[in-house]
Each structure stands twice: as structure tokens, then as C-alpha cells.
Tab-separated table of C-alpha atoms in Angstrom:
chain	number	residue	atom	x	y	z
A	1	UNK	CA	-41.547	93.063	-44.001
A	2	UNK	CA	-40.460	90.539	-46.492
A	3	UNK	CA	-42.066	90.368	-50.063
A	4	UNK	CA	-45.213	87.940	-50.420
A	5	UNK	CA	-44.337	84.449	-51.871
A	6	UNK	CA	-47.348	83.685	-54.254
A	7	UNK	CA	-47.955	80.661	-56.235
A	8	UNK	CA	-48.692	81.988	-59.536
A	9	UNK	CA	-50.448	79.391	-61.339
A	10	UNK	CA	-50.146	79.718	-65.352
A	11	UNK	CA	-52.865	78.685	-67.209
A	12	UNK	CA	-51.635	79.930	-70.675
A	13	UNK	CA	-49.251	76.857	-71.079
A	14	UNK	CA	-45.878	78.956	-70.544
A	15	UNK	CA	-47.085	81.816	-73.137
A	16	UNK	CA	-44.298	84.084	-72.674
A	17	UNK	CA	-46.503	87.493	-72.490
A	18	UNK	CA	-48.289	85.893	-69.601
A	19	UNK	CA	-45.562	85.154	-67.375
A	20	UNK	CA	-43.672	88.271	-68.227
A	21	UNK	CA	-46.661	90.862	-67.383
A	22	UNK	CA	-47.244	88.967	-64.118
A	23	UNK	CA	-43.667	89.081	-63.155
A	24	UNK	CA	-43.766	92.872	-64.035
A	25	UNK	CA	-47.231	93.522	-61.898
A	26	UNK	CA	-46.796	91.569	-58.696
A	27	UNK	CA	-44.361	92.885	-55.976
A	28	UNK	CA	-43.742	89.442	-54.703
A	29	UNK	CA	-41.786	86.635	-54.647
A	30	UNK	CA	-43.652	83.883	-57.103
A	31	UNK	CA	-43.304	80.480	-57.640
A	32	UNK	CA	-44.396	79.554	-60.978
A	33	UNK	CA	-46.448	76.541	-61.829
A	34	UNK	CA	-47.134	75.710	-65.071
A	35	UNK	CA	-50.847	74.603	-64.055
A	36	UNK	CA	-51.964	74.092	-68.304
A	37	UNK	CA	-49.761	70.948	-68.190
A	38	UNK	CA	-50.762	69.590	-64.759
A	39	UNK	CA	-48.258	71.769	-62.701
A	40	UNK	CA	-49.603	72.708	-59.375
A	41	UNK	CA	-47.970	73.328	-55.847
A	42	UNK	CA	-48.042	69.863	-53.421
A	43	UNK	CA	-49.900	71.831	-50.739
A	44	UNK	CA	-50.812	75.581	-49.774
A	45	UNK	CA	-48.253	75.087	-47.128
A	46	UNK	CA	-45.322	77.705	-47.740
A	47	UNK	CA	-47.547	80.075	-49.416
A	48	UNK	CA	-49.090	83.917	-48.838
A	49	UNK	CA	-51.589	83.862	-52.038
A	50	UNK	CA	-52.448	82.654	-55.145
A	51	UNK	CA	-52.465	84.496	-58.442
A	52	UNK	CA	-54.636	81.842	-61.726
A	53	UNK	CA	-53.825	83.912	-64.610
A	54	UNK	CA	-55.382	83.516	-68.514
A	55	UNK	CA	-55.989	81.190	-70.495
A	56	UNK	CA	-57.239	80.576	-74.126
A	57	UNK	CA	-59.019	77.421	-72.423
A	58	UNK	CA	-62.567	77.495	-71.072
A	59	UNK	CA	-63.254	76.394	-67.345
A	60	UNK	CA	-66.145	73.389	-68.998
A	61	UNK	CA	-63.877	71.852	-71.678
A	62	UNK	CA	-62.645	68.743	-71.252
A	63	UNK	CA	-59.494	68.786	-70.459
A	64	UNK	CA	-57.600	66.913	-67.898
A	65	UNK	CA	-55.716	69.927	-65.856
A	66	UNK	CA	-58.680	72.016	-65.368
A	67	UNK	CA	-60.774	69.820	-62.434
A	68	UNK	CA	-57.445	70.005	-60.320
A	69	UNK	CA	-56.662	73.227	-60.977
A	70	UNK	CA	-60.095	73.957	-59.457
A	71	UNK	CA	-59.814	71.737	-56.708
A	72	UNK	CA	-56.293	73.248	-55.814
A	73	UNK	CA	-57.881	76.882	-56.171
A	74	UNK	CA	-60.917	75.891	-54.102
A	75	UNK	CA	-58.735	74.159	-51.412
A	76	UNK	CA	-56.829	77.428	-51.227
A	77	UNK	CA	-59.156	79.582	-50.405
A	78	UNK	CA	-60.348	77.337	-47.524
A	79	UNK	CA	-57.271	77.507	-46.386
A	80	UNK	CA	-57.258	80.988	-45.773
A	81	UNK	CA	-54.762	82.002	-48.648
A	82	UNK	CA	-56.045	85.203	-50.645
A	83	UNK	CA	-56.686	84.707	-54.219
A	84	UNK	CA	-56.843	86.634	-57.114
A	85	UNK	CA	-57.920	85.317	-60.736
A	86	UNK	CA	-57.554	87.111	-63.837
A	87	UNK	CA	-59.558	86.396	-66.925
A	88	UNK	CA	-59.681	82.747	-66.988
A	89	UNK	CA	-58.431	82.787	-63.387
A	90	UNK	CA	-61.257	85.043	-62.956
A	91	UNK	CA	-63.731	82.245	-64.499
A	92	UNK	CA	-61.891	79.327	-62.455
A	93	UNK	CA	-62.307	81.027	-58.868
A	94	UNK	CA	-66.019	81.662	-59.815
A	95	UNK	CA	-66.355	77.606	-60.316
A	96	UNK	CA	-64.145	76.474	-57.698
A	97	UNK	CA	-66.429	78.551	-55.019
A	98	UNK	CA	-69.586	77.238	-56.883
A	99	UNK	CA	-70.416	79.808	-59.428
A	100	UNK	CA	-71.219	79.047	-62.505
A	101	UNK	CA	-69.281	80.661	-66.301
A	102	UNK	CA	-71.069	80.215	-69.740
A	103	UNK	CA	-70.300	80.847	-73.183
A	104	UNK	CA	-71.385	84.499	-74.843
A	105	UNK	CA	-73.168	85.132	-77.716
A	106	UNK	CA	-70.455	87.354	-78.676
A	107	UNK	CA	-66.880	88.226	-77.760
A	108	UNK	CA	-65.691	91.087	-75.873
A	109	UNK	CA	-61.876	92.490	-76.852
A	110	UNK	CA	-60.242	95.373	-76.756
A	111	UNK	CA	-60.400	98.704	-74.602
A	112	UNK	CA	-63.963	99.192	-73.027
A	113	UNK	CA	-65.455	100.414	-70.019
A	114	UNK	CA	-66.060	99.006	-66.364
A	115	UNK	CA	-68.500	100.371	-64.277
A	116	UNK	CA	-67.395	99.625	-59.955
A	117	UNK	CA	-70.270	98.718	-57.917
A	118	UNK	CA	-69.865	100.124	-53.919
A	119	UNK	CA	-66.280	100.210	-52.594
A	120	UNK	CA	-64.194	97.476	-52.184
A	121	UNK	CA	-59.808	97.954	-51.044
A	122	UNK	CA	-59.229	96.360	-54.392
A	123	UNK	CA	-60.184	99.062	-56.113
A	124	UNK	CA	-58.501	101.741	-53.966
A	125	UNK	CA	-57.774	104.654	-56.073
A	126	UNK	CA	-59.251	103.407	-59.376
A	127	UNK	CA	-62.286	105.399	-60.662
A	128	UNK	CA	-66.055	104.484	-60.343
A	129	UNK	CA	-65.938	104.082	-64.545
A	130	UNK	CA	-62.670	103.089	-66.144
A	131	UNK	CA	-60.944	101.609	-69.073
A	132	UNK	CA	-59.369	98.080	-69.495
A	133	UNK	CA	-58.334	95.939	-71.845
A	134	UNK	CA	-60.748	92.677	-72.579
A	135	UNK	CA	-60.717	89.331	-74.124
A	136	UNK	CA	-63.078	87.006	-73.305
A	137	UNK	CA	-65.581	84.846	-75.102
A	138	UNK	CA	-66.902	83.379	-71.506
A	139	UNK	CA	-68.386	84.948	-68.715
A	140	UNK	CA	-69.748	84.411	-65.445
A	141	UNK	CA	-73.204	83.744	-65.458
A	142	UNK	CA	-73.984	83.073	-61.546
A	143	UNK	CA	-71.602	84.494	-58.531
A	144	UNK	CA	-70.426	82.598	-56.136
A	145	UNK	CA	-72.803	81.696	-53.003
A	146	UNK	CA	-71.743	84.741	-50.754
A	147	UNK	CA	-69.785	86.546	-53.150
A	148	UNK	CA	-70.602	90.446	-54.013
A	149	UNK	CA	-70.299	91.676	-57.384
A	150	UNK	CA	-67.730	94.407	-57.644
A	151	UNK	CA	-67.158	95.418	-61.573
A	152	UNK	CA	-69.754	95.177	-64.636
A	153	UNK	CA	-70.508	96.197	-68.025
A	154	UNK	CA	-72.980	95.486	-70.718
A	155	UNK	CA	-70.974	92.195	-71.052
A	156	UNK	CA	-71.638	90.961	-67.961
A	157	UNK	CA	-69.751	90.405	-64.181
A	158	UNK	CA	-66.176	92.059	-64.512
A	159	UNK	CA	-65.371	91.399	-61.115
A	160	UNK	CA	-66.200	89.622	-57.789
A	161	UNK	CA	-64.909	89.190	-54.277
A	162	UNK	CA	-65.566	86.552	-51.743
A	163	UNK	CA	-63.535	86.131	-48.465
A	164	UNK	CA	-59.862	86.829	-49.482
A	165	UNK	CA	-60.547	85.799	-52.933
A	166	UNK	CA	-61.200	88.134	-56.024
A	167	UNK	CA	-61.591	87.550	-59.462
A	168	UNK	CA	-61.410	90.224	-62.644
A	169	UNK	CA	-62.235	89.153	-65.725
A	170	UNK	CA	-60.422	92.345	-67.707
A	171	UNK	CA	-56.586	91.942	-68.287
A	172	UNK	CA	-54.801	95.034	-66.006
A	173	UNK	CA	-51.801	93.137	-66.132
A	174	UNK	CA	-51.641	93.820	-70.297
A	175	UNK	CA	-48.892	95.791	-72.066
A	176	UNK	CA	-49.333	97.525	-75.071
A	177	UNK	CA	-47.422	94.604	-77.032
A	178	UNK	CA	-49.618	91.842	-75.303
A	179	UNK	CA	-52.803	94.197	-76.631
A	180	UNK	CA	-51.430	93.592	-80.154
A	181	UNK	CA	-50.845	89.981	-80.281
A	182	UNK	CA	-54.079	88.621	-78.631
A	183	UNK	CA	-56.085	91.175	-81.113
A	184	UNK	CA	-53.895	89.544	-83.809
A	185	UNK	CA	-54.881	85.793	-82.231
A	186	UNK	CA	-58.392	86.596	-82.563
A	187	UNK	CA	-58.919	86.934	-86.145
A	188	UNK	CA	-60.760	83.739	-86.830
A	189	UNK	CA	-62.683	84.062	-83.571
A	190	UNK	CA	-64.328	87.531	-84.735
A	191	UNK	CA	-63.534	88.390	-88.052
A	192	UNK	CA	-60.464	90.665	-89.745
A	193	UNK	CA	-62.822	94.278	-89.451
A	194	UNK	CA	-63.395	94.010	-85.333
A	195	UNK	CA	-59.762	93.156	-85.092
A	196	UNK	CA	-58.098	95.336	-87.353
A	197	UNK	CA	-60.572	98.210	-85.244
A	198	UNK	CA	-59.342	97.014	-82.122
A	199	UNK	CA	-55.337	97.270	-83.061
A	200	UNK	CA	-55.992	100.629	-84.549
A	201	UNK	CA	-57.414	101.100	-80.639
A	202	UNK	CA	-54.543	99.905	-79.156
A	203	UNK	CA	-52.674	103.501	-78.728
A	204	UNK	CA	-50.365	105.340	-76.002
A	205	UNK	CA	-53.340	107.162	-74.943
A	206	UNK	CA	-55.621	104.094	-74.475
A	207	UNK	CA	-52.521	102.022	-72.890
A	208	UNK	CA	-52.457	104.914	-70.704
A	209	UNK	CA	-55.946	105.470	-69.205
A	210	UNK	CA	-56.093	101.703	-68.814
A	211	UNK	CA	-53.195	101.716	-67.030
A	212	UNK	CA	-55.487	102.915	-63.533
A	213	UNK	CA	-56.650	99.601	-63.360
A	214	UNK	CA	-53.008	98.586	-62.836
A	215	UNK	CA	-53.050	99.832	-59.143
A	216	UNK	CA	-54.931	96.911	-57.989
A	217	UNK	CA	-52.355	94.281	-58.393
A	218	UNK	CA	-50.572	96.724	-55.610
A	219	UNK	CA	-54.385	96.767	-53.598
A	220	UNK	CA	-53.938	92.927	-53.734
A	221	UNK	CA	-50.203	92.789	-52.401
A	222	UNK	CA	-50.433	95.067	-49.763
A	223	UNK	CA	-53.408	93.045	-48.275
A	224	UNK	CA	-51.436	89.836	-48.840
A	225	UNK	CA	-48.732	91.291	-46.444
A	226	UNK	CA	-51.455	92.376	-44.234
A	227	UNK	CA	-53.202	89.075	-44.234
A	228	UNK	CA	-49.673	87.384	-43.333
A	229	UNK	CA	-48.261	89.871	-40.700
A	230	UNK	CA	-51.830	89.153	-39.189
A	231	UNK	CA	-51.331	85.249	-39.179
A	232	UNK	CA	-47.843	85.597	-37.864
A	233	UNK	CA	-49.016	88.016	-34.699
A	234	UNK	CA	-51.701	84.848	-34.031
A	235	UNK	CA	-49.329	81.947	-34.403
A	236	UNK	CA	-46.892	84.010	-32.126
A	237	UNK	CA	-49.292	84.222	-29.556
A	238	UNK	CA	-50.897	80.656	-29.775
């Protein structure tokens, strides 16, 4: 069976960590759009998924690119295309399916704990409580109509799925270098002490552990190829 082709829509304006872990994670064939300057596909046509990755934007500023990013997403899913949003991506599938993300009072970063709620074949194989890697200073604050909440900590919704479409607001597809320079970024966001306790976090052993979460950007693939064979057995029957 061929590889998927996913549109994988950057929202971290070409940040070179982004596009790098992405291309590492996904066992598929993507076509990059640089969606932070107005870069999205023509159509779905062409297409097995879509992958919206981070951002250091928020899905209510003001900003010309976000609306049609979230139309695009939102047209996507209707068309039958699985999705999965990360972070940001996470935030902008929530809104395009008519959730709803806020700001926090605080800001989560660095290597905590998710707790799974019930079973869901993105999870496959990933424990009931494990470790990722966060950074967020949004969060989404009403699910989608229809959606079921999949991942949470004190911090809030950590994960959703509705249809074909998840969203995760950790960061699986992190390395250990990535860890280090958005710890780095966030210095004026929450102060020197939380992130100079956060980088001395960011070890082999913590890289590690959070490395289970990993497995679900293979979850997501394999059901992309079994979404597709199933849409190619229908049209060959139509």
C-alpha cells in the first residue's frame, strides 16, 4: 500500500524544529504548506489527511491567516479527510468544529502528566497515565458538539476526537533539542526560575518516558491508510 499523502499545514511560520520533527514522526508523504503566511492547499482533493501543527499564535488573535486556516480545517473534515492537530493545531480543530479555546491563568511547559480517559485506537499502546512534553498558554475550554474527551490533566482537555479528527494539545512530536529552545523562548512569558527548572527537566530519562506518546503519530497513519484503502474498495465498486 502506498504511503499516505498528508497536507501538513505549518502554523509556526517555517520554524525549522517544527517542520523537521513532523517530517521525522509521520510515515507519509507530506505536502507542506506554510499556512502562518496564508499558504493552504486549493482543495482537499488529492489528499489522505491533514496534520495543523504549533504555533506561538493564538486561535482569537487577529490575524489574517487564522479564519482560513479554520475554514480549510473545518472544510476538511467534512470532507471526510482525517485530521490530527497538535498544540495549536489542537486549539484550531477544536474552533473549526465549534469548540471554543481560552486563555489560562497560567502556563503549562515542560514534562507533566496526562491522564487517558476510556480507549480510543489513538492511543493504542500508550499507558492510561503518561508523560509529555507541554507548552501552552491556551486551552480548550468547551469540546466540540459531539466530540469525546480523550486526554486531561489539572490543566485542562489534552486531547479530543470527533469523527476522523483528533486533536492533542501536548507536543509528542518534540525532540530533546526542540524541549530546550521553546523552554529557552519562554523566559519572558514565565519568568527565568520556572524555565531554568524546566531545562534542568529536560533529560535522557524524561525524553525517554515521553517518548510513549510518540506511538500515536503511527496510531494516526495506520488509520489514514485504513481510511483510504476503505474509500478506494467503495469508489471501485460505485
Amino acid at each position: 500500500m502506498r504511503r499516505p499523502r498528508i497536507a501538513l499545514l505549518e502554523a509556526a511560520n517555517n520554524d525549522d524544529n517544527n517542520i523537521r520533527n513532523f517530517r521525522r514522526e509521520l510515515d507519509a508523504d507530506l505536502v507542506e504548506f506554510d499556512a502562518a503566511n496564508g499558504d493552504l492547499p486549493a482543495s482537499t482533493a488529492g489528499y489522505d489527511a491533514i496534520v495543523i501543527t504549533g504555533s506561538r499564535a493564538s486561535v482569537y488573535w487577529d490575524e489574517t491567516w487564522i479564519d482560513p486556516l479554520i475554514e480549510f480545517i473545518a472544510t476538511a473534515v467534512d470532507d471526510g479527510l482525517p485530521a490530527l492537530g497538535v498544540c495549536y493545531g489542537h486549539q484550531a480543530l477544536a474552533e473549526a468544529l465549534g469548540g471554543r479555546v481560552a486563555g489560562m491563568d497560567d502556563f503549562e511547559l515542560g514534562y507533566n502528566e496526562i491522564e487517558r480517559v476510556g480507549d480510543d485506537e489513538l492511543f493504542a499502546g500508550i499507558d492510561e497515565r503518561f508523560t509529555v512534553f507541554t507548552s501552552h498558554g491556551d486551552t480548550v475550554v468547551d469540546l466540540p458538539p459531539g466530540a469525546e474527551l480523550l486526554a486531561r490533566n489539572d490543566h485542562g482537555v489534552h486531547a479530543f476526537r470527533k469523527g476522523h479528527a483528533w486533536g492533542v494539545q501536548f507536543h509528542p512530536e518534540y525532540d530533546m533539542q526542540t524541549a530546550r529552545e521553546i523552554a529557552e523562548d519562554k523566559r519572558e512569558r514565565v519568568g527565568d526560575a520556572q524555565v531554568d527548572a524546566v531545562l534542568e527537566s529536560i533529560t535522557s530519562d524524561n525524553y525517554e518516558a515521553a517518548c510513549e506518546a510518540k506511538g500515536l503519530f503511527e496510531n494516526f497513519t495506520q488509520y489514514v491508510r485504513a481510511v483510504t484503502a476503505e474509500k478506494n474498495r467503495a469508489e471501485a465498486t460505485a
